[in-house]
Coordinates of C-alpha atoms and ligand atoms in Angstrom, one line a residue:
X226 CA -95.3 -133.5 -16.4
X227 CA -96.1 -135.5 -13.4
X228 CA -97.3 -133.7 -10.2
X229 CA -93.5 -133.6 -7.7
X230 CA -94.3 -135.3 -3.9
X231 CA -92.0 -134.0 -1.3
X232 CA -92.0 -135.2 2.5
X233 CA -89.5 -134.9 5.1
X234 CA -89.0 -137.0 8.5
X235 CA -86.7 -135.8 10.9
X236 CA -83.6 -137.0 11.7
X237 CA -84.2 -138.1 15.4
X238 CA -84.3 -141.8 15.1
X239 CA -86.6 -144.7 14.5
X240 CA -89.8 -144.1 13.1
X241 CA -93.3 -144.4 15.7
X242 CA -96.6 -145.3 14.6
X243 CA -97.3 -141.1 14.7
X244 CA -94.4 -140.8 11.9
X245 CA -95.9 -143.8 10.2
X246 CA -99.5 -142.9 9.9
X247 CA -98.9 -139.4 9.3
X248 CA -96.7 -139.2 6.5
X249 CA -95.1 -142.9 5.7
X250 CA -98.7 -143.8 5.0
X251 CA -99.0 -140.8 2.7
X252 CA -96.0 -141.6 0.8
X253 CA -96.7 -145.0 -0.6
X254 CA -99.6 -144.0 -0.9
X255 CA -98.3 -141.5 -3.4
X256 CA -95.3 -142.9 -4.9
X257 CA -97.0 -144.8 -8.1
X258 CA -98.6 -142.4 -9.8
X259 CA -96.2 -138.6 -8.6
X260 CA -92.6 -137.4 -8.9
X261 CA -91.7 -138.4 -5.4
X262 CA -89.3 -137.3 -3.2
X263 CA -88.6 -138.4 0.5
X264 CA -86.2 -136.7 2.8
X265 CA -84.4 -137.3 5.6
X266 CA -84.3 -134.0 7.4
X267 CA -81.2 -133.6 9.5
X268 CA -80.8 -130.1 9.9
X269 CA -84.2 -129.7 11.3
X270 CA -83.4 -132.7 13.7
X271 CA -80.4 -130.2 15.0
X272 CA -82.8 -127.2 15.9
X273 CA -83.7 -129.0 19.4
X274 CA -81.1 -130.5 21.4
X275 CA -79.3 -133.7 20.1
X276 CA -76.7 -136.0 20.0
X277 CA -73.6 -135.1 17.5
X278 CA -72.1 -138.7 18.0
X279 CA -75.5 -140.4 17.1
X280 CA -76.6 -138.3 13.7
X281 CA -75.5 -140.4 11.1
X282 CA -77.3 -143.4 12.9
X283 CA -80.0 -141.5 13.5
X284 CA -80.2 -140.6 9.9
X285 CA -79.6 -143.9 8.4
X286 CA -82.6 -145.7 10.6
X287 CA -84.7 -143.3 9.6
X288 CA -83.7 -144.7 6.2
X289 CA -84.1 -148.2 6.6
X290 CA -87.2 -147.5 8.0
X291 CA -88.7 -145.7 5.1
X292 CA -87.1 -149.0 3.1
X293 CA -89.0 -151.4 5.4
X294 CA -92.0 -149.1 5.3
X295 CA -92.3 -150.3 1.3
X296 CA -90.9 -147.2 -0.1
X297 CA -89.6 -148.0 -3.6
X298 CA -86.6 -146.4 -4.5
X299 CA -87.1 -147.7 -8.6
X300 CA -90.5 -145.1 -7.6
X301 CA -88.9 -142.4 -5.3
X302 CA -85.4 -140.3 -4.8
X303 CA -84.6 -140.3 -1.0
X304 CA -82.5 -137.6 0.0
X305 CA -80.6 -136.6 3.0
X306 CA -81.3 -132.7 3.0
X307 CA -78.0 -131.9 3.9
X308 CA -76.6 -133.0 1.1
X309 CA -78.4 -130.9 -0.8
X310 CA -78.9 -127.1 -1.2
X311 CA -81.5 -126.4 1.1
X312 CA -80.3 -123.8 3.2
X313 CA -78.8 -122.0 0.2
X314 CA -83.0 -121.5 -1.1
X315 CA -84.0 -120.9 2.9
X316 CA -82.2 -118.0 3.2
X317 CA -82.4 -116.6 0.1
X318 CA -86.5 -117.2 0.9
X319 CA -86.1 -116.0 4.1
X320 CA -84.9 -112.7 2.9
X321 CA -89.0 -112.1 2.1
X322 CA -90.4 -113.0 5.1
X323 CA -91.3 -111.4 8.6
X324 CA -90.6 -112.2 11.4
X325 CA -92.9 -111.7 13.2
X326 CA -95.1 -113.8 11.7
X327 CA -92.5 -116.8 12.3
X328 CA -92.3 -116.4 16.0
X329 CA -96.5 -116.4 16.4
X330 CA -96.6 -120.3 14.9
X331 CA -97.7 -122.1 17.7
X332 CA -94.9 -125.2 16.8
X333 CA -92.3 -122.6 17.5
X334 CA -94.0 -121.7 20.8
X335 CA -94.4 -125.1 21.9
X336 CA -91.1 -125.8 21.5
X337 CA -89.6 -122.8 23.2
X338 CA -92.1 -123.7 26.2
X339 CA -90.5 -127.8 25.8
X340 CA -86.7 -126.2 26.1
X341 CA -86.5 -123.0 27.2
X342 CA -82.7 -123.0 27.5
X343 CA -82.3 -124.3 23.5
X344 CA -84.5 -121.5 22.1
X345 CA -82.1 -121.0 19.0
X346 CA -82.5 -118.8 15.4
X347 CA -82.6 -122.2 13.7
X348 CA -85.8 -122.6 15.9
X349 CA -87.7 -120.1 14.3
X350 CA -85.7 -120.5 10.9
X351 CA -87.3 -123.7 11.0
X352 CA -90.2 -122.9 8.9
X353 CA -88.7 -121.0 6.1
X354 CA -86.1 -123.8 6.0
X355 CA -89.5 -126.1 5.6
X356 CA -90.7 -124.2 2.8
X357 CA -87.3 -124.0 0.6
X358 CA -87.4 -128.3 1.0
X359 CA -90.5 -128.4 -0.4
X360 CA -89.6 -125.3 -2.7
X361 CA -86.5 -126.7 -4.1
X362 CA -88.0 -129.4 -6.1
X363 CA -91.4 -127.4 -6.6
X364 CA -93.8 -129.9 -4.8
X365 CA -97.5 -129.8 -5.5
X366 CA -98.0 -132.5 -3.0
X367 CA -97.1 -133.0 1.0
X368 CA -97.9 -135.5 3.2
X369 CA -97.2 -135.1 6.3
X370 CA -99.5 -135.1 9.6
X371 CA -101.9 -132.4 10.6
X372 CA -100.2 -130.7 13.1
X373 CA -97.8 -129.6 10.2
X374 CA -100.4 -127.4 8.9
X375 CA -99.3 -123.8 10.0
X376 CA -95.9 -124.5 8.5
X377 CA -97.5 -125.4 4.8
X378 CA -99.5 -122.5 4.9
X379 CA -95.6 -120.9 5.5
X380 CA -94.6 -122.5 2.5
X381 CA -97.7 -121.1 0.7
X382 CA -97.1 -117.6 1.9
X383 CA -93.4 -117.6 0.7
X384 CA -94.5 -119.2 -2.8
X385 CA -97.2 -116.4 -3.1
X386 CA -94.9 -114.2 -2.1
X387 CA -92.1 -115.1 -4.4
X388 CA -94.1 -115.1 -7.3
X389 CA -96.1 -112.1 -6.9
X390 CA -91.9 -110.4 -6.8
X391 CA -89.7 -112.3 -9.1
X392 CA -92.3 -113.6 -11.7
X393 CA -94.3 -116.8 -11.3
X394 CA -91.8 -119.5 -10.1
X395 CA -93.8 -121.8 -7.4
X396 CA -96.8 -124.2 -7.2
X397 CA -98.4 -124.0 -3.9
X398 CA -97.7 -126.9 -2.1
X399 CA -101.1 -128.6 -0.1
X400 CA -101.0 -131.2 2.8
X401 CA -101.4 -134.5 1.7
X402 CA -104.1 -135.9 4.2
X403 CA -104.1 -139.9 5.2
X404 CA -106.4 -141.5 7.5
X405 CA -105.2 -141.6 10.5
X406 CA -103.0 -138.5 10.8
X407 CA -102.9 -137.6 14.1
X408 CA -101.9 -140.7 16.2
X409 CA -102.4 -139.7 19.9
X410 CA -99.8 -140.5 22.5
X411 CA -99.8 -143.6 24.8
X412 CA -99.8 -141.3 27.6
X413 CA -102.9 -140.2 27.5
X414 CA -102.5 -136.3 26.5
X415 CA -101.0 -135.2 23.0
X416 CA -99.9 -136.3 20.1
X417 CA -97.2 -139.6 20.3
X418 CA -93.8 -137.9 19.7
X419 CA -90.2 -139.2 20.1
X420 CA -89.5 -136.9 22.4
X421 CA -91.5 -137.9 24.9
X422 CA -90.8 -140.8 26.2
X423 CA -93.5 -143.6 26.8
X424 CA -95.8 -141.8 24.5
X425 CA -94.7 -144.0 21.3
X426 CA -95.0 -147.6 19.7
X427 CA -92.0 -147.4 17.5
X428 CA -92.1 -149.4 13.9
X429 CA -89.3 -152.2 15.3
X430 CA -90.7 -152.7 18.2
X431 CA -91.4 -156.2 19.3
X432 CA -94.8 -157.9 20.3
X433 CA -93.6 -157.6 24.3
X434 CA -92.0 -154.4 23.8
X435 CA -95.6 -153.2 21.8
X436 CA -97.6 -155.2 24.9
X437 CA -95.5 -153.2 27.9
X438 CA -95.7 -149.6 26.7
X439 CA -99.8 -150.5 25.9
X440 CA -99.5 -151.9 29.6
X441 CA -98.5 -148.4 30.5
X442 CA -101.1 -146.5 29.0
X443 CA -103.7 -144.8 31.3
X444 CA -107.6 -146.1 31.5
X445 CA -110.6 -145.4 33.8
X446 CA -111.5 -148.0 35.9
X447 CA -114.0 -149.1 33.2
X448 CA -116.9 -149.6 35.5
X449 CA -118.2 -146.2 34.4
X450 CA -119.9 -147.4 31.5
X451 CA -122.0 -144.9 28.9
X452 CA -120.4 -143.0 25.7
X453 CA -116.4 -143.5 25.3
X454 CA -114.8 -140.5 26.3
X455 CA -113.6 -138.3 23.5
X456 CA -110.2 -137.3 25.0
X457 CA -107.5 -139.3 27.7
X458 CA -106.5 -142.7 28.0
X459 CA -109.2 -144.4 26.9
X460 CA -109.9 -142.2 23.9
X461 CA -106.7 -143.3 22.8
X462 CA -106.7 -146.9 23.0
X463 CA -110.2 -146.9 21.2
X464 CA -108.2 -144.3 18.2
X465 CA -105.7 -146.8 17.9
X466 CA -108.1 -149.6 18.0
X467 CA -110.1 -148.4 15.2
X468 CA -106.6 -148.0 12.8
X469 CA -105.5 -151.6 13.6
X470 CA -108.3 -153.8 14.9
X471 CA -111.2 -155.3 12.4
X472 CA -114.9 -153.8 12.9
X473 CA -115.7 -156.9 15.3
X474 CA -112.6 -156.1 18.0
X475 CA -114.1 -152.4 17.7
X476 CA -117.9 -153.4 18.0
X477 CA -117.2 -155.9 20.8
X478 CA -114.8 -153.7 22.9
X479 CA -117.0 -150.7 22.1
X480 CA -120.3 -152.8 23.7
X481 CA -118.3 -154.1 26.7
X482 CA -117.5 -150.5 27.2
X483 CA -121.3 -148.9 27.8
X484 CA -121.6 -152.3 29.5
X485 CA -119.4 -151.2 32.1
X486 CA -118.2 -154.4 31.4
X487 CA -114.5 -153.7 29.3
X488 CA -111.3 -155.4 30.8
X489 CA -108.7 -153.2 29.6
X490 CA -106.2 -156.6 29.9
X491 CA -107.9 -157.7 27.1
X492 CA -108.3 -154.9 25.2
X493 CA -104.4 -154.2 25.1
X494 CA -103.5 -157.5 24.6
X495 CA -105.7 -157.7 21.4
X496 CA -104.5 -154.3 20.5
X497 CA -100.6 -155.1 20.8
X498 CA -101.5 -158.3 18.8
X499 CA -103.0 -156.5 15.9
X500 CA -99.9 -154.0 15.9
X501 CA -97.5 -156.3 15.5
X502 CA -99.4 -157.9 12.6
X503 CA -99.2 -154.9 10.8
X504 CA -95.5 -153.9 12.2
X505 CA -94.0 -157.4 11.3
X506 CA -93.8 -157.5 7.6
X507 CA -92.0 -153.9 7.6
X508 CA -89.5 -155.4 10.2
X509 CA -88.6 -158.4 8.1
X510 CA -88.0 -156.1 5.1
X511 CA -86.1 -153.8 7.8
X512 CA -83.7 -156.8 8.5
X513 CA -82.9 -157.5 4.9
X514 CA -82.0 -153.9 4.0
X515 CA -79.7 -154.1 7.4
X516 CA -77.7 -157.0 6.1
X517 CA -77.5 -155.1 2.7
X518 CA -75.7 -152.0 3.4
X519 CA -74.0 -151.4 0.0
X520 CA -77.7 -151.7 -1.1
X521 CA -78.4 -149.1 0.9
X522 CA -75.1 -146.6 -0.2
X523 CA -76.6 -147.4 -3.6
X524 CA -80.2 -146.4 -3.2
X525 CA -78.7 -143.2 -1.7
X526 CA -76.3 -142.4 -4.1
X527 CA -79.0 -142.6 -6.6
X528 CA -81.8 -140.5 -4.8
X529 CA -79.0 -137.8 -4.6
X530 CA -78.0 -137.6 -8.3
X531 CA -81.7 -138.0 -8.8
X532 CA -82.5 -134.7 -6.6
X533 CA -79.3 -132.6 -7.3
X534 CA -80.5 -132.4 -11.0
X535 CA -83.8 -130.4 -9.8
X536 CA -82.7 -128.7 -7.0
X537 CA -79.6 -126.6 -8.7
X538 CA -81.9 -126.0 -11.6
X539 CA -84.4 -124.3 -8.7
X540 CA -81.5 -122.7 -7.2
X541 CA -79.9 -121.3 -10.1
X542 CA -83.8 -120.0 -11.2
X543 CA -84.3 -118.3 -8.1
X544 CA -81.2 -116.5 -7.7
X545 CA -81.6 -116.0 -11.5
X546 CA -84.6 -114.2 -10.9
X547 CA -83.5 -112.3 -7.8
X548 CA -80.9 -110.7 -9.4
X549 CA -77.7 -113.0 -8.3
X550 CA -75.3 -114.2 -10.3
X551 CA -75.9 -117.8 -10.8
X552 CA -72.2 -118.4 -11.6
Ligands
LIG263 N1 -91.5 -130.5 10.2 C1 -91.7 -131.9 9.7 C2 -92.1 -132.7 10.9 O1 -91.7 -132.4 12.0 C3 -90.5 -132.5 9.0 C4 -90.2 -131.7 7.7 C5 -89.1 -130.9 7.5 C6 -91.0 -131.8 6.6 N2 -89.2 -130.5 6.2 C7 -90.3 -131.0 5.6 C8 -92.1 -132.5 6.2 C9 -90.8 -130.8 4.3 C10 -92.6 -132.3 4.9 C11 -92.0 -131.5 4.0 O2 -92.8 -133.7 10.7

């Protein structure tokens, strides 16, 4: 039997560079030669604060973006994990796990530190709800971005767990790494995230919408010269010029640099003409899946047949072998 694939993007809108290198990259990576499936995660996108009216268009740009993005849907199931029994396996898996160990993950701290008035149980839920997506269709395989890492090793914990009660059951899921994982934000600290404004390139974005948030992105006033810094602004640029720029850009920008020579004008303007290159063949396909929207129904309609077939099977197993009746 094939290796399964699972990877999950939250529901929160278009895609970024951050969601494409981390885990877009991963999945077509992936999807020839595994049992794939991609998910669009909506009940995670509800655990920090959102808009009821826009969820369904959130969810279904995050599908046409994984369509424009070349995933293949002849290759992969997508799924919308509400529509499917995830919560039914995350509580049932949650039943085995503490606490306590759930409220020391640092993703759950930094997010009660982001909204301090929205710190909700679906908050700290969030990893065991995590670990029953990947669960459900037993997934070797996950790739996703690094800082995802302490809720995989969740999911490993609970399939150890699991197994070690009920009888061997799970595979233990490892991070799929791709290069390029963690994208840094535009801003100059942290990673680039929709939720912070200005920090992301997202993938529809035009070559003047791609050159004004670049514009925007902090630099020194390059007459330092010596090493490039290994952290702010500049760091940054140079990390994004080294995913999308070829080895002469690099060199030359690199040299200018310790020259105390670089004019971040051109830099940026070089830089938001090699991200477009890459971003414009995923935004044609983008457009043609738009104008198809029964296409669309139909490639979703299928992932979900596709995925209710192994997730009730896992379903029924576990509460099989946790004594419930599976009837
Ligand atoms: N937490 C992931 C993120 O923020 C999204 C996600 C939810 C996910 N469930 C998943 C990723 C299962 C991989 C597998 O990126």
């Amino acid at each position: 039997m094939k290796k399964r694939v699972y990877s999950g993007v939250r529901a929160t809108g278009r895609l970024h560079l951050g969601n494409y290198y981390g885990a877009i990259k991963g999945m077509l990576a992936l999807q020839d030669d595994y049992d794939c499936v991609f998910s669009v995660v909506d009940l995670h996108a509800i655990t920090t604060p959102y808009s009821p009216k826009l969820l369904q268009r959130n969810i279904r740009e995050v599908v046409l973006d994984f369509l424009a993005a070349g995933l293949d849907p002849e290759k992969c199931a997508l799924e919308i994990q509400s529509q499917l029994p995830h919560t039914d396996l995350a509580y049932l898996l949650s039943t085995i796990y503490p606490v306590s160990r759930l409220e020391d993950l640092p993703t759950y701290k930094e997010k009660k530190a982001q909204y301090p008035k929205y710190v909700n149980m679906g908050l700290l839920y969030y990893p065991v709800l995590m670990a029953a997506d990947i669960l459900l269709y037993k997934a070797d395989l996950v790739p996703v971005g690094i800082d995802q890492e302490p809720h995989l090793e969740v999911a490993r914990e609970i399939a150890r767990k699991f197994n070690s009660m009920f009888g061997e059951t799970f595979p233990e899921p490892k991070r799929f790494k791709t290069n390029g994982e963690y994208i840094p934000s535009l801003l100059g600290k942290g990673k680039m995230s929709k939720t912070v404004e200005g920090s992301y390139i997202s993938l529809v974005d035009d070559f003047n919408e791609i050159s004004s948030h670049l514009a925007k992105a902090p630099t020194d006033t390059g007459v330092e010269g010596g090493e490039i810094p290994l952290e702010g602004g500049v760091a940054n640029l140079f990390t994004l010029l080294k995913l999308f720029s070829s080895e002469v850009t690099i060199v030359a920008f690199t040299k200018e640099y310790q020259e105390g020579k670089i004019k971040y004008v051109e830099l940026k303007k070089v830089l938001a003409e090699d991200i477009y290159k890459e971003l414009k063949p995923l935004q044609e396909r983008r457009r043609e899946f738009e104008n198809q929207p029964d296409l669309v129904d139909t490639i979703l309609a299928n992932g979900r047949e596709k995925c209710e077939k192994m997730a009730f099977s896992t379903l029924s197993e576990v509460k099989d072998k946790m004594g419930i009746s599976v009837l």
